[in-house]
Amino acid sequence: MINVSQTQQPFWNNQADGYVIFIKDDLTSLDGQNLLNDIEQKHYPHLKKIFTHHQFKGNCGQSFVLSAMDNDQLIHFIFVGVGKVNRSSTQEVEMLRRALAEAIRQQKKLTLKTLVASLPEFTAAPYDLAKQLTIAAHMASYECSKFKSDKKEAPFEGSLLFVTDEKTCAPAIADGNIIGQAINMARDWADTPGNILTPTELSLHAATLAQKHNLKHTIFGRDKAIELGMGAFLAVDAGSDQDGKFVVLEYKAQEKDAPTIALCGKGVTFDSGGISLKPSNSMTGMKFDMSGAAAVIAVMDIIAHLKPAVNVICAAPMVENMPSGKAARQDDVVTAMNGKTIEIKNTDAEGRLILADALCYVEKNYHPDIMIDIATLTGACAYALGHFYSAVITPDKELATTLEAIGAATGDRVWELPFDDDFKASNKSDIADVSNSGSPAYLAGTITAGCFLHNFVDKARWAHLDIAGTAHDVPAINYVGKGSTGAGIRLLTEFILAYKK
Ligand code: BES
Ligand code: ZN
Ligand code: ZN
């Protein structure tokens, strides 16, 4: 856990044990020259020489620590490289996220209580920069240590102070703390394995949050799903000994006539593939298959804190996809809540089944203006876009463009994949209205899955986010580390906060 706050004290007057200095690749500091001059004058007159000797070049992600005594206290200068800074604003902010993450890695390693960093003057507005860096600090401080016997009693605790006089920064940091904590909460759920984080357990986390914020919440299982005609959700739920749960949380804006945004998140707490059993290599990591549900619940936590003038609904179908004598078979035909029949050609394409009923449920009950679903839906997505971009699929060009822009600004990047009628034919079934698995002749598994979902959208503007490549085990981005990343939370939060009808 890290606690981020603002300080208006001069940089060196903060009684910290760690001082972060951002260094560009010309070995000057981002704050101008002052901080480096101060260190040179007081402690290390040959600082540049030392940098060169240790091959510290100010490249992004590089760091170098020097220690000194100051008023009988041992203090540490953490120099972190930011590389070149004359790039586009979103890239600069991303560089700073990574530089700060490296400083926090050093903080953890050296067990420093308090880091001080000056908030650089940058192309990005101070509010945005302070918020983005606060979120990144939380993300960088996260680790899932609760299953390590030696660490579980003493997880990392530290603070970070941003030196700035900017008035907008205090609320930015406060918002960033809320968003960062919610992201890490969702990551902790996703990192928790399926034997512990069952659908019931995840639904209890959602209920606890709803109670904390006084949000209306509805949680039901098999019986109610039968009553509602959720044949697609029930088909996936059928194979497991764990009861499936359908969770709905509602945030109501104070403003009358506020628009409504609905979020649907795939909550498969473990995806074995079902009767179409996955090979064991592909099954590893399938505890993360509830990352979409975790994301939308975390967003509700943030929204309940930040109270935007938009109604927000989240629906998260939670199931475990297992093979058993009660499991759905290949060739089965089931009927979704909107009456459409689905031929189950592959029980491993279960995410789209539970989301089909979630989309129907949400639209029928809440008539949202916008509906966005988020899911670790297709392995093909990770092949198409890799780990750094989630896919967005939508018939709504404007929505795609907005999501892409917000993705770039928040570091939670998305890339649009095409959506048109040619792909729709891939989901044809000989016997039912649609098949749950796109014909292999069409390839493009991520797009055909998106097209499948569109069958369950009626009037709302809609976009589908595939986070299969971005939700966990992302290499090279130091502030997301190992395991779950919280993909989509920054994106959806900012989308809601910025939404104007
Ligand atoms: N949960 C998987 C998708 C996935 C794969 C997420 C790898 C993260 C990493 C999903 O339920 C699935 O199995 N999809 C199938 C669909 C196919 C059977 C049409 C896939 O991607 O192979
Ligand atoms: Zn699957
Ligand atoms: Zn799945």
Coordinates of C-alpha atoms and ligand atoms in Angstrom, one line a residue:
M1 CA 0.0 0.0 0.0
I2 CA 1.2 3.5 -0.8
N3 CA -0.3 6.7 0.4
V4 CA 0.1 9.6 -2.0
S5 CA -0.3 13.2 -1.0
Q6 CA 0.7 16.8 -1.9
T7 CA 3.2 18.9 -0.1
Q8 CA 3.8 22.6 -0.5
Q9 CA 7.0 22.5 1.5
P10 CA 10.2 23.1 -0.5
F11 CA 11.6 19.9 -1.9
W12 CA 14.3 19.2 0.7
N13 CA 12.2 20.2 3.7
N14 CA 10.0 17.2 3.7
Q15 CA 11.9 15.0 6.2
A16 CA 11.8 12.1 3.7
D17 CA 14.3 9.2 3.5
G18 CA 14.0 9.1 -0.3
Y19 CA 14.2 11.9 -2.8
V20 CA 13.2 11.2 -6.4
I21 CA 14.9 13.2 -9.1
F22 CA 13.7 12.7 -12.7
I23 CA 16.7 12.8 -15.1
K24 CA 16.5 13.4 -18.9
D25 CA 18.8 11.7 -21.3
D26 CA 21.1 14.7 -21.4
L27 CA 21.6 14.1 -17.7
T28 CA 19.8 17.3 -16.7
S29 CA 16.9 17.1 -14.3
L30 CA 13.3 17.7 -15.2
D31 CA 12.9 20.4 -12.6
G32 CA 15.5 22.6 -14.4
Q33 CA 18.9 22.3 -12.7
N34 CA 18.1 23.2 -9.1
L35 CA 17.8 19.8 -7.5
L36 CA 21.0 18.5 -9.1
N37 CA 22.9 21.7 -8.1
D38 CA 21.7 21.3 -4.5
I39 CA 23.0 17.7 -4.4
E40 CA 26.3 18.7 -6.0
Q41 CA 26.8 21.6 -3.6
K42 CA 25.9 19.7 -0.5
H43 CA 26.9 16.1 -1.0
Y44 CA 28.4 15.0 -4.3
P45 CA 30.4 17.7 -6.1
H46 CA 31.2 15.3 -9.0
L47 CA 27.7 14.0 -9.6
K48 CA 27.9 14.0 -13.4
K49 CA 31.1 12.0 -13.3
I50 CA 29.6 9.5 -10.9
F51 CA 26.6 9.1 -13.3
T52 CA 28.9 8.5 -16.2
H53 CA 31.1 6.1 -14.3
H54 CA 28.0 4.0 -13.3
Q55 CA 26.7 4.2 -16.9
F56 CA 23.6 6.1 -15.7
K57 CA 22.3 7.8 -18.9
G58 CA 18.9 9.0 -17.9
N59 CA 17.2 6.5 -20.1
C60 CA 13.6 5.8 -19.3
G61 CA 13.3 3.1 -16.7
Q62 CA 16.9 3.4 -15.6
S63 CA 17.7 4.3 -12.0
F64 CA 20.6 5.0 -9.7
V65 CA 20.7 5.5 -6.0
L66 CA 23.2 7.6 -3.9
S67 CA 23.0 7.9 -0.2
A68 CA 24.2 10.6 2.2
M69 CA 23.9 11.8 5.8
D70 CA 21.7 14.8 6.4
N71 CA 21.2 16.1 9.9
D72 CA 22.2 12.7 11.4
Q73 CA 19.7 10.9 9.1
L74 CA 20.6 8.7 6.2
I75 CA 18.8 9.9 3.1
H76 CA 18.8 8.5 -0.4
F77 CA 18.7 10.2 -3.8
I78 CA 16.8 8.1 -6.3
F79 CA 17.7 9.3 -9.8
V80 CA 15.3 7.9 -12.4
G81 CA 15.7 8.3 -16.1
V82 CA 12.8 9.7 -18.1
G83 CA 14.6 9.6 -21.5
K84 CA 13.6 12.3 -24.0
V85 CA 10.8 14.6 -23.1
N86 CA 9.9 16.4 -26.4
R87 CA 7.3 13.8 -27.4
S88 CA 3.6 13.9 -27.4
S89 CA 1.9 14.6 -24.1
T90 CA 0.4 11.1 -23.6
Q91 CA 3.8 9.5 -24.2
E92 CA 5.5 11.9 -21.8
V93 CA 3.0 11.0 -19.1
E94 CA 3.5 7.3 -19.8
M95 CA 7.3 7.8 -19.4
L96 CA 6.8 9.5 -16.1
R97 CA 4.5 6.6 -14.9
R98 CA 7.3 4.2 -15.7
A99 CA 10.0 6.4 -14.1
L100 CA 8.0 6.8 -11.0
A101 CA 7.4 3.0 -10.9
E102 CA 11.1 2.5 -10.9
A103 CA 11.5 4.9 -8.0
I104 CA 8.8 2.9 -6.1
R105 CA 10.6 -0.3 -6.8
Q106 CA 13.7 1.3 -5.2
Q107 CA 11.6 2.5 -2.3
K108 CA 10.4 -1.1 -1.7
K109 CA 13.9 -2.6 -2.1
L110 CA 15.5 -0.1 0.3
T111 CA 12.4 -0.1 2.6
L112 CA 12.1 3.7 2.6
K113 CA 9.1 5.2 4.4
T114 CA 8.7 8.4 2.5
L115 CA 9.5 9.4 -1.1
V116 CA 9.4 13.0 -2.2
A117 CA 9.1 13.8 -5.9
S118 CA 8.6 17.2 -7.6
L119 CA 5.7 17.2 -10.0
P120 CA 7.3 18.4 -13.2
E121 CA 5.8 21.1 -15.3
F122 CA 4.7 19.3 -18.4
T123 CA 2.6 19.5 -21.5
A124 CA -0.2 17.7 -19.6
A125 CA -2.4 19.8 -17.3
P126 CA -1.2 19.6 -13.7
Y127 CA -4.5 18.0 -12.6
D128 CA -4.2 15.2 -15.2
L129 CA -0.6 14.7 -14.5
A130 CA -1.0 14.5 -10.7
K131 CA -3.9 12.1 -11.1
Q132 CA -2.2 9.9 -13.6
L133 CA 1.0 9.6 -11.5
T134 CA -0.9 9.0 -8.3
I135 CA -2.7 6.1 -10.0
A136 CA 0.6 4.8 -11.4
A137 CA 2.2 5.0 -8.0
H138 CA -0.5 2.7 -6.6
M139 CA -0.3 0.3 -9.5
A140 CA 3.5 0.1 -9.1
S141 CA 3.3 -0.5 -5.3
Y142 CA 0.9 -3.5 -5.8
E143 CA 2.0 -7.1 -5.2
C144 CA 0.0 -10.1 -4.4
S145 CA 1.9 -11.4 -1.4
K146 CA -1.0 -12.8 0.6
F147 CA -0.1 -16.4 -0.4
K148 CA 3.6 -16.0 0.6
S149 CA 3.9 -17.2 4.2
D150 CA 6.9 -14.9 4.9
K151 CA 5.4 -11.7 3.5
K152 CA 1.8 -11.9 4.4
E153 CA 2.2 -10.3 7.8
A154 CA 4.2 -7.3 6.5
P155 CA 3.1 -6.1 3.1
F156 CA 4.7 -2.9 1.7
E157 CA 3.6 0.3 3.3
G158 CA 5.0 3.6 2.2
S159 CA 4.2 7.2 1.3
L160 CA 4.9 9.4 -1.6
L161 CA 4.7 13.2 -1.5
F162 CA 4.4 15.3 -4.6
V163 CA 5.9 18.8 -4.2
T164 CA 3.7 21.3 -6.0
D165 CA 1.9 24.6 -5.3
E166 CA -0.8 23.9 -7.9
K167 CA -4.2 24.1 -6.3
T168 CA -5.8 21.5 -8.6
C169 CA -3.3 18.9 -7.5
A170 CA -4.8 18.1 -4.1
P171 CA -8.2 16.9 -5.6
A172 CA -6.3 15.2 -8.4
I173 CA -4.3 13.2 -6.0
A174 CA -7.4 12.4 -3.9
D175 CA -9.1 11.1 -7.0
G176 CA -6.0 9.2 -8.0
N177 CA -5.8 7.5 -4.6
I178 CA -9.3 6.3 -5.0
I179 CA -8.8 5.0 -8.5
G180 CA -5.4 3.4 -7.7
Q181 CA -6.8 1.6 -4.7
A182 CA -9.8 0.3 -6.6
I183 CA -7.5 -0.9 -9.4
N184 CA -5.4 -2.8 -6.9
M185 CA -8.4 -4.3 -5.2
A186 CA -9.6 -5.7 -8.6
R187 CA -6.1 -7.0 -9.2
D188 CA -6.1 -8.8 -5.9
W189 CA -9.4 -10.5 -6.8
A190 CA -8.0 -11.5 -10.2
D191 CA -4.8 -12.8 -8.7
T192 CA -6.7 -15.0 -6.3
P193 CA -7.1 -18.5 -7.6
G194 CA -10.3 -20.2 -8.6
N195 CA -10.4 -22.5 -5.6
I196 CA -10.7 -19.4 -3.3
L197 CA -12.3 -16.8 -5.5
T198 CA -15.4 -18.7 -6.5
P199 CA -18.5 -16.9 -8.1
T200 CA -20.0 -16.7 -4.6
E201 CA -16.9 -15.2 -3.1
L202 CA -16.6 -12.6 -5.9
S203 CA -20.2 -11.7 -5.5
L204 CA -19.7 -11.2 -1.8
H205 CA -16.9 -8.7 -2.6
A206 CA -19.4 -6.8 -4.8
A207 CA -22.1 -6.9 -2.1
T208 CA -19.6 -5.6 0.5
L209 CA -18.8 -2.7 -1.7
A210 CA -22.4 -1.9 -2.5
Q211 CA -23.2 -1.9 1.2
K212 CA -20.2 0.4 1.9
H213 CA -21.5 2.9 -0.6
N214 CA -25.2 2.3 -0.2
L215 CA -25.6 1.3 -3.8
K216 CA -28.6 -0.6 -4.8
H217 CA -27.5 -4.2 -5.6
T218 CA -29.2 -7.3 -6.9
I219 CA -27.5 -10.7 -6.7
F220 CA -29.2 -13.8 -7.9
G221 CA -28.4 -17.4 -8.9
R222 CA -29.7 -20.2 -10.9
D223 CA -33.4 -20.1 -9.8
K224 CA -34.0 -16.5 -10.7
A225 CA -31.9 -16.9 -13.9
I226 CA -34.3 -19.7 -14.9
E227 CA -37.3 -17.5 -14.3
L228 CA -35.7 -14.7 -16.4
G229 CA -35.0 -17.1 -19.3
M230 CA -31.2 -16.7 -19.1
G231 CA -30.5 -19.9 -21.0
A232 CA -27.0 -18.9 -22.2
F233 CA -25.8 -17.9 -18.7
L234 CA -27.3 -21.1 -17.3
A235 CA -25.6 -23.3 -19.9
V236 CA -22.2 -22.2 -18.7
D237 CA -23.2 -22.4 -15.0
A238 CA -24.6 -25.9 -15.3
G239 CA -21.3 -27.8 -15.3
S240 CA -19.9 -26.5 -12.0
D241 CA -20.4 -27.5 -8.4
Q242 CA -20.0 -23.8 -7.6
D243 CA -23.2 -21.8 -7.8
G244 CA -23.1 -19.1 -10.4
K245 CA -24.1 -15.5 -9.4
F246 CA -25.5 -12.7 -11.5
V247 CA -24.5 -9.4 -9.8
V248 CA -26.0 -6.0 -10.6
L249 CA -24.8 -2.7 -8.9
E250 CA -26.5 0.6 -9.5
Y251 CA -25.1 4.1 -9.0
K252 CA -27.8 6.8 -9.3
A253 CA -26.6 10.4 -10.0
Q254 CA -28.2 13.2 -8.0
E255 CA -29.0 15.1 -11.2
K256 CA -32.4 14.5 -12.7
D257 CA -32.4 13.2 -16.3
A258 CA -28.8 12.1 -16.1
P259 CA -27.7 9.8 -18.9
T260 CA -27.1 6.1 -18.1
I261 CA -24.0 4.1 -18.8
A262 CA -24.1 0.4 -18.3
L263 CA -21.0 -1.8 -18.0
C264 CA -21.0 -5.6 -18.3
G265 CA -18.0 -7.6 -17.2
K266 CA -17.2 -11.3 -17.9
G267 CA -16.8 -13.1 -14.5
V268 CA -15.6 -16.6 -15.3
T269 CA -13.7 -17.4 -12.0
F270 CA -12.0 -20.3 -13.8
D271 CA -12.3 -21.4 -17.4
S272 CA -11.4 -25.0 -17.9
G273 CA -13.1 -24.8 -21.3
G274 CA -16.0 -27.1 -20.1
I275 CA -16.7 -30.2 -22.2
S276 CA -14.5 -28.6 -24.9
L277 CA -11.7 -29.0 -22.4
K278 CA -8.7 -26.8 -22.8
P279 CA -5.3 -28.4 -23.1
S280 CA -3.5 -27.9 -19.8
N281 CA -1.0 -25.3 -21.1
S282 CA -3.9 -23.1 -22.2
M283 CA -5.7 -23.6 -18.9
T284 CA -3.0 -22.0 -16.9
G285 CA -3.9 -18.4 -16.2
M286 CA -7.7 -19.0 -16.5
K287 CA -8.2 -17.8 -13.0
F288 CA -7.9 -14.4 -14.6
D289 CA -11.0 -15.0 -16.7
M290 CA -13.1 -12.9 -14.3
S291 CA -11.0 -9.8 -14.9
G292 CA -13.8 -8.0 -16.8
A293 CA -16.2 -8.5 -13.8
A294 CA -13.5 -7.3 -11.4
A295 CA -13.0 -4.2 -13.6
V296 CA -16.6 -3.2 -13.7
I297 CA -17.0 -3.7 -9.9
A298 CA -13.9 -1.7 -9.2
V299 CA -15.3 1.1 -11.5
M300 CA -18.5 1.1 -9.4
D301 CA -16.4 1.6 -6.3
I302 CA -14.6 4.6 -7.9
I303 CA -17.9 6.1 -9.3
A304 CA -19.6 5.8 -5.9
H305 CA -16.7 7.8 -4.4
L306 CA -16.4 10.4 -7.2
K307 CA -20.2 10.8 -7.8
P308 CA -20.3 12.0 -11.5
A309 CA -23.6 13.3 -13.0
V310 CA -24.2 10.0 -14.9
N311 CA -26.1 7.0 -13.7
V312 CA -23.9 3.9 -13.9
I313 CA -25.1 0.3 -13.8
C314 CA -22.8 -2.7 -13.8
A315 CA -23.8 -6.3 -14.5
A316 CA -21.3 -9.0 -13.8
P317 CA -22.3 -12.6 -14.6
M318 CA -20.1 -14.9 -12.5
V319 CA -19.6 -18.6 -13.2
E320 CA -17.1 -21.3 -13.2
N321 CA -16.7 -23.1 -16.6
M322 CA -16.3 -26.8 -15.8
P323 CA -16.9 -30.1 -17.4
S324 CA -19.2 -32.5 -15.6
G325 CA -22.2 -34.7 -16.2
K326 CA -24.4 -31.6 -15.9
A327 CA -22.3 -29.5 -18.2
A328 CA -23.5 -28.1 -21.5
R329 CA -22.4 -30.2 -24.5
Q330 CA -21.2 -29.3 -27.9
D331 CA -24.3 -29.1 -30.2
D332 CA -26.6 -28.1 -27.4
V333 CA -29.1 -25.3 -28.3
V334 CA -30.0 -22.8 -25.6
T335 CA -32.2 -19.7 -25.6
A336 CA -30.9 -16.3 -24.4
M337 CA -33.0 -13.8 -22.5
N338 CA -34.0 -11.9 -25.7
G339 CA -35.4 -15.1 -27.2
K340 CA -32.6 -15.8 -29.6
T341 CA -31.4 -19.4 -29.9
I342 CA -27.7 -20.2 -29.7
E343 CA -26.0 -23.4 -30.9
I344 CA -23.1 -24.2 -28.6
K345 CA -20.5 -25.3 -31.0
N346 CA -17.7 -24.9 -28.4
T347 CA -18.2 -24.8 -24.7
D348 CA -15.0 -22.9 -24.3
A349 CA -16.6 -19.9 -26.0
E350 CA -18.5 -19.4 -22.7
G351 CA -17.7 -15.7 -22.1
R352 CA -19.9 -14.6 -24.9
L353 CA -22.7 -16.8 -23.6
I354 CA -22.9 -15.2 -20.2
L355 CA -22.4 -11.7 -21.6
A356 CA -25.3 -12.3 -24.1
D357 CA -27.7 -12.6 -21.2
A358 CA -26.0 -9.8 -19.3
L359 CA -26.4 -7.4 -22.2
C360 CA -30.1 -8.4 -22.6
Y361 CA -30.7 -8.0 -18.9
V362 CA -29.2 -4.6 -18.7
E363 CA -30.9 -3.2 -21.7
K364 CA -34.3 -4.6 -20.8
N365 CA -34.2 -3.2 -17.2
Y366 CA -32.2 0.0 -17.5
H367 CA -32.4 1.3 -21.2
P368 CA -28.9 2.7 -21.0
D369 CA -27.7 5.3 -23.4
I370 CA -24.4 3.5 -23.7
M371 CA -23.5 -0.1 -22.9
I372 CA -19.9 -1.3 -22.8
D373 CA -18.9 -4.8 -22.1
I374 CA -15.4 -5.9 -21.0
A375 CA -14.0 -9.4 -21.2
T376 CA -11.0 -11.7 -21.5
L377 CA -13.0 -13.0 -24.4
T378 CA -10.6 -14.5 -27.0
G379 CA -7.1 -15.8 -27.1
A380 CA -7.0 -14.5 -30.7
C381 CA -7.0 -10.9 -29.2
A382 CA -3.6 -11.4 -27.6
Y383 CA -2.2 -12.6 -31.0
A384 CA -3.8 -9.7 -32.9
L385 CA -2.8 -6.8 -30.6
G386 CA -0.4 -8.2 -28.1
H387 CA -0.2 -7.1 -24.5
F388 CA -0.3 -3.3 -24.7
Y389 CA -3.6 -2.7 -26.4
S390 CA -7.1 -4.0 -25.6
A391 CA -9.4 -4.4 -28.6
V392 CA -12.5 -2.3 -29.1
I393 CA -15.2 -3.5 -31.4
T394 CA -18.2 -1.3 -32.1
P395 CA -20.5 -0.2 -34.9
D396 CA -20.2 3.3 -33.4
K397 CA -17.2 5.1 -34.8
E398 CA -17.4 8.0 -32.5
L399 CA -17.4 5.8 -29.5
A400 CA -14.3 3.9 -30.7
T401 CA -12.5 7.2 -31.3
T402 CA -13.4 8.5 -27.8
L403 CA -12.3 5.2 -26.2
E404 CA -9.0 5.3 -28.1
A405 CA -8.3 8.9 -27.0
I406 CA -9.1 8.2 -23.4
G407 CA -7.0 5.0 -23.6
A408 CA -4.0 7.0 -24.7
A409 CA -4.4 9.6 -22.0
T410 CA -4.9 7.1 -19.2
G411 CA -2.2 4.6 -20.4
D412 CA -5.0 2.0 -20.6
R413 CA -4.7 1.7 -24.4
V414 CA -7.3 0.4 -26.8
W415 CA -7.2 -0.2 -30.6
E416 CA -10.2 -0.5 -32.8
L417 CA -10.8 -3.7 -34.8
P418 CA -13.2 -3.7 -37.7
F419 CA -16.9 -4.4 -37.3
D420 CA -19.1 -5.0 -40.3
D421 CA -21.7 -7.3 -41.8
D422 CA -19.2 -9.5 -43.6
F423 CA -18.0 -10.9 -40.3
K424 CA -21.5 -11.5 -39.0
A425 CA -22.1 -14.4 -41.3
S426 CA -19.3 -16.2 -39.5
N427 CA -21.7 -16.9 -36.6
K428 CA -24.3 -18.7 -38.7
S429 CA -25.8 -21.9 -37.3
D430 CA -27.5 -24.6 -39.4
I431 CA -30.0 -25.3 -36.6
A432 CA -30.3 -22.2 -34.4
D433 CA -30.3 -18.4 -34.8
V434 CA -26.6 -18.1 -34.1
S435 CA -23.6 -20.2 -33.2
N436 CA -21.4 -19.3 -30.3
S437 CA -18.2 -20.0 -32.2
G438 CA -17.3 -18.2 -35.4
S439 CA -16.6 -20.5 -38.4
P440 CA -12.9 -21.1 -38.7
A441 CA -13.1 -20.1 -42.4
Y442 CA -13.5 -16.5 -41.3
L443 CA -10.5 -16.5 -38.9
A444 CA -10.5 -13.1 -36.9
G445 CA -11.8 -14.8 -33.7
T446 CA -11.8 -11.5 -31.7
I447 CA -14.0 -9.8 -34.3
T448 CA -16.4 -12.7 -34.8
A449 CA -16.9 -12.9 -31.0
G450 CA -17.7 -9.2 -31.0
C451 CA -20.2 -9.7 -33.8
F452 CA -21.8 -12.5 -31.8
L453 CA -22.4 -10.1 -28.9
H454 CA -24.1 -7.6 -31.1
N455 CA -27.0 -10.0 -31.5
F456 CA -27.9 -9.3 -27.9
V457 CA -27.8 -5.5 -28.1
D458 CA -31.0 -3.8 -29.0
K459 CA -31.0 0.0 -29.0
A460 CA -28.1 1.2 -26.9
R461 CA -24.9 2.6 -28.3
W462 CA -22.5 -0.3 -27.6
A463 CA -18.8 -1.2 -27.6
H464 CA -17.1 -4.4 -26.7
L465 CA -13.6 -4.4 -25.1
D466 CA -11.5 -7.6 -25.3
I467 CA -8.8 -7.6 -22.6
A468 CA -7.6 -11.1 -23.1
G469 CA -4.1 -9.8 -23.9
T470 CA -3.9 -6.9 -21.4
A471 CA -5.5 -8.3 -18.3
H472 CA -2.6 -10.2 -16.9
D473 CA 1.1 -11.0 -17.3
V474 CA 2.0 -8.0 -19.4
P475 CA 5.7 -7.8 -20.0
A476 CA 7.8 -4.6 -20.0
I477 CA 5.4 -2.2 -18.4
N478 CA 7.0 -1.9 -15.0
Y479 CA 4.0 -0.4 -13.1
V480 CA 1.8 -3.4 -13.9
G481 CA 4.3 -6.0 -12.8
K482 CA 3.4 -9.7 -12.6
G483 CA -0.1 -11.1 -12.5
S484 CA -3.3 -9.0 -12.9
T485 CA -3.1 -5.5 -14.4
G486 CA -6.5 -4.0 -13.8
A487 CA -6.9 -3.5 -17.5
G488 CA -9.9 -1.3 -18.5
I489 CA -10.5 0.3 -15.1
R490 CA -8.7 3.6 -15.9
L491 CA -10.3 3.6 -19.3
L492 CA -13.9 3.0 -18.2
T493 CA -13.6 5.4 -15.2
E494 CA -12.3 8.3 -17.3
F495 CA -14.9 7.5 -20.0
I496 CA -17.7 7.9 -17.4
L497 CA -16.2 10.9 -15.8
A498 CA -15.8 12.7 -19.2
Y499 CA -19.2 11.6 -20.6
K500 CA -21.5 14.2 -21.9
K501 CA -24.7 13.2 -23.5
Ligands
BES1 N1 -11.1 -17.2 -21.6 C1 -10.8 -17.6 -22.9 C2 -10.0 -16.5 -23.7 C3 -8.6 -16.3 -23.3 C4 -7.6 -17.0 -23.8 C5 -8.3 -15.3 -22.4 C6 -6.3 -16.8 -23.4 C7 -7.0 -15.0 -22.0 C8 -6.0 -15.8 -22.5 C9 -12.2 -17.8 -23.7 O1 -13.2 -18.2 -22.9 C10 -11.9 -18.8 -24.7 O2 -11.6 -19.9 -24.4 N2 -12.1 -18.5 -26.0 C11 -11.8 -19.4 -27.1 C12 -12.9 -19.1 -28.1 C13 -13.0 -20.2 -29.2 C14 -13.4 -21.5 -28.5 C15 -14.0 -19.8 -30.2 C16 -10.5 -19.1 -27.7 O3 -10.0 -17.9 -27.6 O4 -9.8 -20.0 -28.1
ZN2 ZN -13.3 -20.3 -22.7
ZN3 ZN -13.2 -17.6 -20.9

